[in-house]
Short mmCIF file of C-alpha atoms in Angstrom, two decimals:
data_model
loop_
_atom_site.label_atom_id
_atom_site.label_comp_id
_atom_site.label_asym_id
_atom_site.label_seq_id
_atom_site.Cartn_x
_atom_site.Cartn_y
_atom_site.Cartn_z
CA MET T 1 -8.01 -4.28 -89.12
CA ALA T 2 -11.16 -5.08 -87.17
CA ASN T 3 -12.05 -8.63 -86.28
CA THR T 4 -15.19 -8.96 -88.40
CA GLY T 5 -15.39 -12.73 -88.11
CA LYS T 6 -17.54 -14.57 -85.60
CA LYS T 7 -14.64 -16.35 -83.97
CA PRO T 8 -12.58 -14.50 -81.33
CA ARG T 9 -9.09 -13.43 -82.34
CA ILE T 10 -6.11 -14.29 -80.13
CA VAL T 11 -3.05 -12.19 -80.97
CA VAL T 12 0.42 -13.30 -79.86
CA LEU T 13 2.80 -10.36 -79.77
CA GLY T 14 6.32 -11.64 -80.38
CA ALA T 15 7.75 -14.72 -82.08
CA GLY T 16 10.80 -15.56 -80.03
CA LEU T 17 11.37 -18.67 -77.96
CA GLY T 18 8.14 -18.17 -76.01
CA GLY T 19 5.87 -16.51 -78.59
CA THR T 20 6.53 -19.02 -81.37
CA ILE T 21 5.85 -22.03 -79.17
CA ALA T 22 2.82 -20.24 -77.68
CA ALA T 23 1.29 -19.73 -81.12
CA PHE T 24 1.64 -23.45 -81.90
CA GLU T 25 0.29 -24.61 -78.54
CA ILE T 26 -2.59 -22.12 -78.37
CA LYS T 27 -3.68 -23.02 -81.89
CA GLU T 28 -3.63 -26.70 -81.00
CA ALA T 29 -5.60 -26.04 -77.81
CA VAL T 30 -8.35 -23.84 -79.32
CA GLY T 31 -8.64 -25.54 -82.72
CA ASN T 32 -11.33 -23.87 -84.83
CA LYS T 33 -12.91 -22.05 -81.89
CA ALA T 34 -10.62 -19.01 -82.32
CA ASP T 35 -8.32 -17.40 -84.86
CA VAL T 36 -4.66 -17.09 -83.85
CA THR T 37 -2.54 -14.22 -85.15
CA VAL T 38 1.15 -13.53 -84.53
CA VAL T 39 2.77 -10.08 -84.74
CA ASN T 40 6.56 -9.97 -84.87
CA LYS T 41 9.33 -7.71 -86.08
CA GLY T 42 10.64 -9.83 -88.96
CA ASP T 43 9.76 -13.29 -90.22
CA THR T 44 12.56 -15.25 -88.56
CA PHE T 45 12.91 -17.25 -85.35
CA HIS T 46 16.38 -17.25 -83.76
CA PHE T 47 17.48 -19.80 -81.17
CA VAL T 48 18.92 -17.28 -78.71
CA PRO T 49 20.69 -19.84 -76.43
CA SER T 50 23.14 -20.51 -79.28
CA ASN T 51 24.27 -16.87 -79.54
CA PRO T 52 27.44 -17.44 -77.43
CA TRP T 53 28.51 -20.03 -80.02
CA VAL T 54 27.83 -17.60 -82.85
CA ALA T 55 30.08 -15.04 -81.14
CA VAL T 56 33.10 -17.35 -81.49
CA LYS T 57 32.05 -18.69 -84.90
CA TRP T 58 31.07 -22.13 -83.63
CA ARG T 59 27.71 -21.53 -85.31
CA THR T 60 26.56 -19.54 -88.30
CA ARG T 61 23.48 -17.36 -88.25
CA GLU T 62 21.77 -19.68 -90.73
CA ALA T 63 22.27 -22.69 -88.44
CA ILE T 64 20.16 -21.20 -85.64
CA GLU T 65 17.37 -19.44 -87.50
CA VAL T 66 14.07 -20.59 -88.99
CA ASN T 67 11.79 -18.68 -91.37
CA LEU T 68 8.34 -18.81 -89.80
CA THR T 69 6.16 -17.66 -92.70
CA HIS T 70 5.38 -21.00 -94.29
CA ILE T 71 5.26 -22.78 -90.90
CA PHE T 72 2.58 -20.46 -89.52
CA ARG T 73 0.67 -20.63 -92.81
CA ARG T 74 0.70 -24.43 -92.62
CA LYS T 75 -0.65 -24.27 -89.06
CA GLY T 76 -3.42 -21.83 -90.00
CA ILE T 77 -1.89 -18.95 -88.05
CA GLU T 78 -2.06 -15.40 -89.45
CA PHE T 79 1.36 -13.67 -89.41
CA PHE T 80 2.30 -9.98 -89.48
CA THR T 81 6.04 -9.31 -89.78
CA CYS T 82 6.04 -5.52 -89.52
CA GLY T 83 6.16 -5.37 -85.71
CA ALA T 84 4.05 -3.37 -83.26
CA LYS T 85 4.31 0.34 -82.60
CA ALA T 86 1.96 0.49 -79.61
CA ILE T 87 -0.75 -1.46 -77.83
CA HIS T 88 -4.03 0.11 -76.65
CA PRO T 89 -5.37 -2.19 -73.93
CA LYS T 90 -8.49 -0.09 -73.26
CA ASP T 91 -9.47 -0.36 -76.93
CA ASN T 92 -8.37 -3.97 -77.52
CA LYS T 93 -6.13 -3.02 -80.42
CA ILE T 94 -2.51 -2.85 -81.57
CA THR T 95 -1.06 -0.20 -83.82
CA LEU T 96 1.43 -1.89 -86.13
CA SER T 97 4.56 -0.15 -87.37
CA THR T 98 2.75 0.37 -90.69
CA GLU T 99 0.10 2.38 -88.74
CA MET T 100 -2.48 -0.33 -89.45
CA GLU T 101 -4.74 -1.07 -86.47
CA LEU T 102 -5.18 -4.70 -85.47
CA PHE T 103 -8.03 -5.51 -83.08
CA TYR T 104 -8.01 -8.48 -80.75
CA ASP T 105 -10.29 -10.28 -78.33
CA TYR T 106 -7.34 -11.69 -76.39
CA LEU T 107 -3.70 -10.61 -76.38
CA VAL T 108 -0.68 -12.70 -75.36
CA ILE T 109 2.39 -10.52 -74.83
CA ALA T 110 5.61 -12.41 -75.53
CA THR T 111 7.83 -9.59 -76.73
CA GLY T 112 10.93 -10.37 -74.77
CA PRO T 113 12.84 -7.38 -73.35
CA GLU T 114 14.33 -4.14 -74.51
CA LEU T 115 18.07 -4.05 -73.81
CA ALA T 116 18.91 -1.10 -71.55
CA PHE T 117 22.45 -0.37 -72.80
CA ASP T 118 21.77 3.37 -72.56
CA GLU T 119 21.65 3.27 -68.75
CA ILE T 120 25.48 3.17 -68.55
CA ASP T 121 27.80 5.58 -70.39
CA GLY T 122 29.87 3.90 -73.09
CA PHE T 123 28.05 0.58 -72.72
CA GLY T 124 26.82 -1.74 -75.45
CA PRO T 125 27.59 -2.76 -79.05
CA GLU T 126 27.23 0.81 -80.31
CA HIS T 127 30.03 1.82 -77.94
CA PHE T 128 32.77 -0.27 -76.31
CA THR T 129 31.30 -3.62 -75.12
CA GLN T 130 29.81 -6.56 -76.99
CA SER T 131 26.58 -8.51 -76.42
CA VAL T 132 25.18 -11.99 -77.10
CA CYS T 133 21.55 -11.03 -76.44
CA HIS T 134 20.69 -10.92 -80.14
CA VAL T 135 22.14 -12.83 -83.08
CA ASP T 136 23.09 -9.52 -84.75
CA HIS T 137 25.10 -8.60 -81.66
CA ALA T 138 26.72 -12.05 -81.57
CA LEU T 139 27.78 -11.77 -85.21
CA ALA T 140 29.30 -8.35 -84.61
CA ALA T 141 31.06 -9.70 -81.51
CA SER T 142 32.53 -12.57 -83.54
CA ASP T 143 34.28 -10.14 -85.89
CA VAL T 144 35.62 -8.10 -82.96
CA PHE T 145 36.83 -11.30 -81.30
CA GLU T 146 38.65 -12.43 -84.44
CA ALA T 147 40.56 -9.15 -84.54
CA PHE T 148 41.22 -9.42 -80.79
CA ALA T 149 42.64 -12.97 -81.11
CA ARG T 150 45.34 -11.64 -83.45
CA ASP T 151 46.39 -9.12 -80.78
CA PRO T 152 45.48 -10.65 -77.39
CA LYS T 153 44.81 -8.37 -74.41
CA PRO T 154 42.74 -8.65 -71.19
CA ILE T 155 39.09 -9.74 -71.35
CA VAL T 156 36.20 -8.60 -69.14
CA VAL T 157 32.94 -10.59 -69.20
CA GLY T 158 29.86 -10.51 -66.99
CA ALA T 159 26.54 -8.83 -66.24
CA VAL T 160 25.81 -5.31 -65.02
CA GLN T 161 23.55 -4.02 -62.25
CA GLY T 162 19.90 -4.83 -62.81
CA ALA T 163 20.67 -7.73 -65.14
CA SER T 164 18.44 -10.78 -64.83
CA CYS T 165 20.08 -13.15 -67.31
CA PHE T 166 23.40 -14.44 -65.98
CA GLY T 167 23.74 -17.88 -67.57
CA PRO T 168 25.01 -16.59 -70.94
CA ALA T 169 27.66 -14.50 -69.14
CA TYR T 170 29.11 -17.58 -67.44
CA GLU T 171 28.78 -19.58 -70.65
CA PHE T 172 30.53 -16.98 -72.75
CA ALA T 173 33.40 -16.43 -70.30
CA LEU T 174 34.16 -20.15 -70.26
CA ILE T 175 33.56 -20.61 -74.00
CA LEU T 176 36.09 -17.83 -74.59
CA ASP T 177 38.54 -19.65 -72.32
CA THR T 178 38.02 -22.86 -74.30
CA GLU T 179 38.42 -21.11 -77.66
CA LEU T 180 41.54 -19.18 -76.58
CA ARG T 181 43.13 -22.43 -75.38
CA LYS T 182 42.37 -24.01 -78.76
CA ARG T 183 44.14 -21.08 -80.42
CA LYS T 184 47.04 -21.42 -77.93
CA VAL T 185 46.85 -17.78 -76.86
CA ARG T 186 45.08 -18.20 -73.49
CA ASP T 187 48.35 -17.49 -71.67
CA LYS T 188 48.32 -13.97 -73.15
CA VAL T 189 44.80 -13.10 -71.96
CA PRO T 190 44.06 -12.17 -68.32
CA MET T 191 40.30 -12.63 -67.73
CA THR T 192 37.96 -11.04 -65.18
CA PHE T 193 34.33 -11.94 -64.54
CA VAL T 194 32.35 -8.91 -63.33
CA THR T 195 28.84 -9.46 -61.98
CA SER T 196 26.17 -7.72 -59.94
CA GLU T 197 25.41 -11.04 -58.20
CA PRO T 198 26.22 -11.20 -54.47
CA TYR T 199 28.28 -14.33 -55.10
CA VAL T 200 29.44 -16.46 -58.02
CA GLY T 201 26.72 -18.97 -58.90
CA HIS T 202 23.79 -16.90 -57.62
CA PRO T 203 22.32 -16.24 -61.18
CA GLY T 204 19.35 -14.30 -59.82
CA LEU T 205 18.04 -17.45 -58.11
CA ASP T 206 20.05 -17.47 -54.87
CA GLY T 207 21.86 -20.49 -56.27
CA VAL T 208 20.57 -23.88 -57.35
CA GLY T 209 22.14 -26.90 -55.67
CA ASP T 210 25.87 -26.21 -55.51
CA THR T 211 26.08 -23.76 -58.41
CA LYS T 212 28.23 -21.54 -56.15
CA GLY T 213 30.83 -24.23 -55.63
CA LEU T 214 30.68 -25.58 -59.18
CA LEU T 215 31.06 -22.20 -60.88
CA GLU T 216 33.69 -20.90 -58.48
CA SER T 217 35.67 -24.08 -59.16
CA GLU T 218 35.38 -23.60 -62.93
CA LEU T 219 36.56 -20.00 -62.72
CA ARG T 220 39.49 -20.92 -60.46
CA GLN T 221 40.61 -23.82 -62.63
CA ARG T 222 40.54 -21.59 -65.69
CA HIS T 223 42.36 -18.70 -63.96
CA ILE T 224 39.45 -16.30 -64.29
CA LYS T 225 39.31 -13.69 -61.52
CA TRP T 226 35.95 -12.35 -60.41
CA ILE T 227 34.35 -9.30 -58.84
CA THR T 228 30.88 -9.73 -57.30
CA ASN T 229 28.51 -7.06 -55.93
CA ALA T 230 29.78 -5.01 -58.85
CA ARG T 231 28.25 -1.86 -60.32
CA VAL T 232 29.60 -0.74 -63.69
CA GLU T 233 29.91 3.05 -63.53
CA LYS T 234 31.00 3.74 -67.10
CA VAL T 235 32.95 2.25 -69.97
CA GLU T 236 35.62 3.92 -72.06
CA ALA T 237 37.54 2.54 -75.02
CA GLY T 238 39.55 -0.30 -73.50
CA LEU T 239 38.73 0.60 -69.89
CA MET T 240 35.82 -0.34 -67.59
CA HIS T 241 35.14 1.55 -64.36
CA VAL T 242 33.60 -0.73 -61.72
CA GLU T 243 32.47 -0.02 -58.17
CA GLU T 244 32.53 -2.98 -55.79
CA VAL T 245 30.15 -2.66 -52.83
CA ASN T 246 29.86 -4.22 -49.39
CA GLU T 247 26.87 -6.18 -48.10
CA ASP T 248 25.35 -2.98 -46.72
CA GLY T 249 25.63 -1.24 -50.08
CA SER T 250 28.56 0.96 -49.10
CA THR T 251 31.53 1.26 -51.44
CA LYS T 252 34.19 -1.40 -50.93
CA GLY T 253 36.49 -0.22 -53.68
CA HIS T 254 36.85 0.95 -57.26
CA HIS T 255 38.39 -1.00 -60.13
CA GLN T 256 39.68 0.25 -63.44
CA LEU T 257 39.74 -2.81 -65.66
CA PRO T 258 41.62 -2.58 -68.98
CA PHE T 259 40.28 -4.79 -71.77
CA GLY T 260 40.82 -5.59 -75.40
CA PHE T 261 37.49 -7.44 -75.60
CA SER T 262 34.45 -7.26 -73.33
CA MET T 263 30.99 -8.81 -73.36
CA MET T 264 28.65 -7.58 -70.61
CA LEU T 265 24.97 -8.46 -70.36
CA PRO T 266 22.67 -5.46 -69.82
CA ALA T 267 19.67 -4.86 -67.61
CA PHE T 268 16.30 -5.43 -69.29
CA ARG T 269 13.13 -3.36 -69.45
CA GLY T 270 9.80 -3.74 -71.20
CA VAL T 271 9.66 -2.85 -74.89
CA GLU T 272 8.42 0.60 -75.86
CA ALA T 273 5.20 -0.73 -77.42
CA VAL T 274 3.87 -1.94 -74.05
CA ARG T 275 5.26 0.61 -71.58
CA GLY T 276 3.27 3.37 -69.91
CA HIS T 277 -0.08 1.67 -69.23
CA GLU T 278 -1.10 1.87 -65.58
CA GLY T 279 -2.11 -1.51 -64.24
CA LEU T 280 -0.49 -3.35 -67.14
CA THR T 281 3.21 -2.90 -66.38
CA ASN T 282 5.52 -2.18 -63.47
CA PRO T 283 7.85 0.86 -63.54
CA ARG T 284 10.40 -1.05 -65.69
CA GLY T 285 7.74 -1.87 -68.26
CA PHE T 286 7.38 -5.59 -67.40
CA ILE T 287 3.88 -7.08 -67.62
CA LEU T 288 2.04 -7.74 -64.37
CA VAL T 289 0.34 -11.16 -64.26
CA ASP T 290 -1.60 -13.28 -61.80
CA LYS T 291 -1.13 -16.98 -61.14
CA HIS T 292 -2.91 -17.78 -64.42
CA GLN T 293 -0.49 -15.56 -66.44
CA ARG T 294 -3.31 -13.02 -66.84
CA ASN T 295 -3.06 -9.29 -66.20
CA PRO T 296 -5.25 -8.26 -63.22
CA THR T 297 -6.34 -4.95 -64.79
CA TYR T 298 -6.95 -6.24 -68.31
CA PRO T 299 -8.10 -9.85 -67.94
CA ASN T 300 -8.07 -10.46 -71.71
CA ILE T 301 -4.30 -9.85 -71.75
CA PHE T 302 -1.87 -12.64 -70.88
CA ALA T 303 1.93 -12.56 -70.83
CA LEU T 304 4.81 -15.01 -70.83
CA GLY T 305 8.58 -15.07 -70.95
CA VAL T 306 11.15 -12.39 -70.23
CA CYS T 307 8.56 -9.59 -70.48
CA VAL T 308 6.77 -10.84 -67.32
CA ALA T 309 7.32 -8.97 -64.03
CA ILE T 310 8.84 -11.18 -61.32
CA ALA T 311 10.02 -9.86 -57.96
CA PRO T 312 13.67 -10.53 -56.99
CA THR T 313 14.35 -13.59 -54.83
CA GLY T 314 15.64 -11.35 -52.05
CA LYS T 315 17.44 -8.13 -51.24
CA THR T 316 20.95 -7.82 -52.69
CA PRO T 317 23.54 -5.03 -52.34
CA VAL T 318 23.40 -4.42 -56.10
CA PRO T 319 20.11 -4.88 -58.02
CA VAL T 320 19.78 -8.43 -59.41
CA GLY T 321 16.79 -9.59 -61.44
CA VAL T 322 15.24 -13.04 -61.77
CA PRO T 323 15.95 -14.98 -64.99
CA LYS T 324 13.16 -16.50 -67.05
CA THR T 325 14.66 -19.80 -68.16
CA GLY T 326 13.49 -21.78 -71.19
CA PHE T 327 11.54 -24.47 -69.35
CA MET T 328 9.95 -21.86 -67.09
CA ILE T 329 8.78 -19.98 -70.20
CA GLU T 330 7.41 -23.17 -71.74
CA SER T 331 5.42 -23.83 -68.55
CA MET T 332 3.86 -20.36 -68.91
CA VAL T 333 2.97 -21.21 -72.51
CA THR T 334 1.24 -24.44 -71.54
CA ALA T 335 -0.73 -22.80 -68.73
CA ILE T 336 -1.98 -20.05 -71.08
CA ALA T 337 -2.95 -22.52 -73.82
CA HIS T 338 -4.90 -24.68 -71.36
CA ASN T 339 -6.59 -21.61 -69.90
CA PHE T 340 -7.72 -20.46 -73.34
CA LYS T 341 -9.38 -23.81 -73.83
CA LEU T 342 -11.39 -23.19 -70.66
CA ILE T 343 -12.16 -19.55 -71.46
CA LEU T 344 -13.53 -20.38 -74.92
CA ALA T 345 -15.75 -22.98 -73.25
CA GLY T 346 -17.18 -20.25 -71.00
CA LYS T 347 -15.23 -21.31 -67.92
CA ALA T 348 -12.80 -19.48 -65.66
CA PRO T 349 -9.06 -20.17 -66.06
CA THR T 350 -7.63 -22.56 -63.48
CA HIS T 351 -4.24 -23.66 -64.80
CA GLU T 352 -1.04 -22.42 -63.20
CA ALA T 353 2.48 -22.74 -64.59
CA THR T 354 4.95 -24.58 -62.36
CA TRP T 355 7.81 -22.18 -63.17
CA ASN T 356 10.26 -25.06 -62.83
CA ALA T 357 13.73 -24.53 -64.30
CA ILE T 358 15.93 -26.92 -66.24
CA CYS T 359 19.14 -25.26 -67.39
CA LEU T 360 22.15 -26.42 -69.42
CA ALA T 361 25.08 -23.98 -69.25
CA ASP T 362 27.68 -24.90 -71.85
CA PHE T 363 31.38 -24.14 -71.35
CA GLY T 364 32.62 -25.41 -74.71
CA ASP T 365 34.27 -28.53 -73.30
CA GLY T 366 31.94 -29.18 -70.36
CA GLY T 367 29.26 -27.35 -68.46
CA VAL T 368 26.89 -27.10 -65.52
CA ALA T 369 23.29 -28.31 -65.42
CA PHE T 370 20.65 -27.63 -62.81
CA PHE T 371 17.04 -28.50 -62.05
CA ALA T 372 15.06 -26.22 -59.75
CA GLN T 373 11.49 -27.10 -58.76
CA PRO T 374 10.20 -24.43 -58.61
CA GLN T 375 12.70 -21.96 -60.01
CA ILE T 376 12.18 -19.48 -57.15
CA PRO T 377 13.10 -20.83 -53.68
CA PRO T 378 12.13 -22.54 -51.41
CA ARG T 379 12.19 -25.60 -53.65
CA ASN T 380 11.10 -29.22 -53.72
CA ILE T 381 14.06 -30.14 -55.96
CA ASN T 382 17.37 -28.25 -55.82
CA TRP T 383 19.92 -30.12 -57.95
CA SER T 384 23.02 -29.25 -59.95
CA ALA T 385 25.85 -31.19 -61.62
CA SER T 386 28.73 -30.65 -64.01
CA GLY T 387 30.63 -32.58 -66.66
CA LYS T 388 31.44 -32.93 -70.34
CA TRP T 389 28.00 -34.47 -70.88
CA VAL T 390 26.42 -31.02 -70.42
CA HIS T 391 28.07 -29.71 -73.59
CA LEU T 392 26.75 -32.67 -75.56
CA ALA T 393 23.30 -32.25 -74.03
CA LYS T 394 23.23 -28.56 -75.00
CA VAL T 395 24.13 -29.41 -78.60
CA GLY T 396 21.39 -32.03 -78.67
CA PHE T 397 18.83 -29.66 -77.18
CA GLU T 398 19.65 -26.98 -79.75
CA LYS T 399 18.97 -29.38 -82.62
CA TYR T 400 15.85 -30.72 -80.93
CA PHE T 401 14.29 -27.31 -80.24
CA ILE T 402 15.00 -25.93 -83.71
CA GLY T 403 13.48 -29.12 -85.09
CA LYS T 404 10.33 -28.50 -83.01
CA VAL T 405 9.98 -25.02 -84.48
CA LYS T 406 10.45 -26.30 -88.03
CA SER T 407 7.79 -28.94 -87.49
CA GLY T 408 5.37 -26.49 -85.83
CA LYS T 409 5.20 -28.59 -82.65
CA SER T 410 5.25 -27.29 -79.11
CA GLU T 411 5.55 -30.52 -77.13
CA PRO T 412 5.68 -33.91 -78.85
CA PHE T 413 4.21 -36.72 -76.75
CA TYR T 414 7.60 -38.31 -76.08
CA GLU T 415 8.91 -35.02 -74.64
CA LYS T 416 5.98 -34.83 -72.23
CA LEU T 417 6.47 -38.48 -71.28
CA ALA T 418 10.16 -37.95 -70.55
CA LEU T 419 9.51 -34.81 -68.50
CA ASP T 420 6.74 -36.52 -66.53
CA LEU T 421 9.11 -39.38 -65.70
CA ILE T 422 11.59 -37.01 -64.03
CA GLY T 423 8.85 -34.98 -62.36
CA ALA T 424 9.37 -31.86 -64.51
CA HIS T 425 5.74 -30.90 -65.01
CA LYS T 426 4.70 -27.68 -66.75
CA ILE T 427 1.34 -27.24 -65.00
CA LYS T 428 0.59 -27.50 -61.30
CA PRO T 429 -1.69 -30.43 -60.41
#
C-alpha cells in the first residue's frame, strides 16, 4: 500500500510497552502534519511486567490485556494486526504477513525481541523449562506450577548466558517462595537461582545502589541457593546441566540440578523481520541507533525498547546483556516524538533520551526498588531500597499503566510533574 497522501507516513512496528506508548506520543507531537500507522501481530496490548503474577495465578490474562483497535481508531492512528514479514529499508517499505506492501516515510522499530530458546538443547516452553516472557508462556507455566504444587520437588529459576532481562527472574523466584509458603509446602521445595551474572544483584547493570546486598539477603533469608557465572549447557526432563566458570572464564565446576519446575529467562535477539540488513542491525539482530534513537545508515528509521543494540556495561566471564527497563524505554519514546516534531518542521533532531531507570521488583510480600540516573554507569544517582511498600507500588503502577493505555495517553501532566520533582527526566536538557 503506497502512501499516496500528501502527508508523510510514520509507521510504528510493534505495539508492546514501547510501541503502543510511542504511537500515542508521536501522534500527539506531530498532530495533523503526518499520518501515524501501527503494525503489530495481533490487536492486543499485554502488560508484560505482570507475567510473573500470571504464572502463579495472581492475575488472569484478561486483567493485564487491552484491545487496541478502538483506542487507536479514536486517536486517528491506522492499525494493521497481521504483523510484519520483512522490512526493506532501501525501499522504505514493509512486507506484511499477508504479503501486502506498506510504504513509509519514517519507520519506528519497536518490535521487542525474539526469544532464543533454540540456542540451548532442551530449553524453553516447548521442552523442559518455563518462561514468563510472554503471557502465553506465563499461562502455560501456571498450569505446570499447579501440577507441581501437588507433588513438590526442587525448583530452578534464573537467566541463561546472553540474557539481558534479569529482574523477572529474581521476581519470579521470590514470588514462588511466597506462594509456596502460602500453600505450606515451601519446606518440601529446595530452590536454586542460576544466573549468568557475575554476582547476585548485577542485573546487567553492574548493580544499582546496594542491589547486591539487598538481593543476596533476600535469597539467604528465603533459603534459596545460587550459582553465578553460570552457563546452562543443556536441559533434560527434570535435570539441568550447568557449568560454573571462574573470573577468567575457565571452568570452575559442573552442576547437575534436578528440578520438578524450572523457569529460566532466555537470551534475546532481533526478530526475523528486521535481521540481515547491513548497517541496520548488529550480529544479534538488534537495531543500531545514534544518540537521537536514529539509525546511522538509514536516517528515516528510529528504534526504541528491547530491540535497540546496547553494548554491555563491561566484560563478564559469561555473556550478560543490558536490560531495557520501562522508564528507559519511555525516555526513548519521548526523544523520538520530540525529534519528529523538529523533523517535520524541517529541522535536525536534537533531543536525546536520558536512559534513566526506575525499577520496582516485586517479591509477592515485599520487593526491591532502584533508581539509576543514567541506567548505565557511571551515574549521577545510584539508589536502591527494599520493603513491603515495593509490592504495593508495583500493584499501583500496573493499574496506572494499563489505565494510560486504555485512555490513549502517554504521559499525563501530573506524571511529568511528579517525575520532574524527583529529577527523573526523560530528555536530556
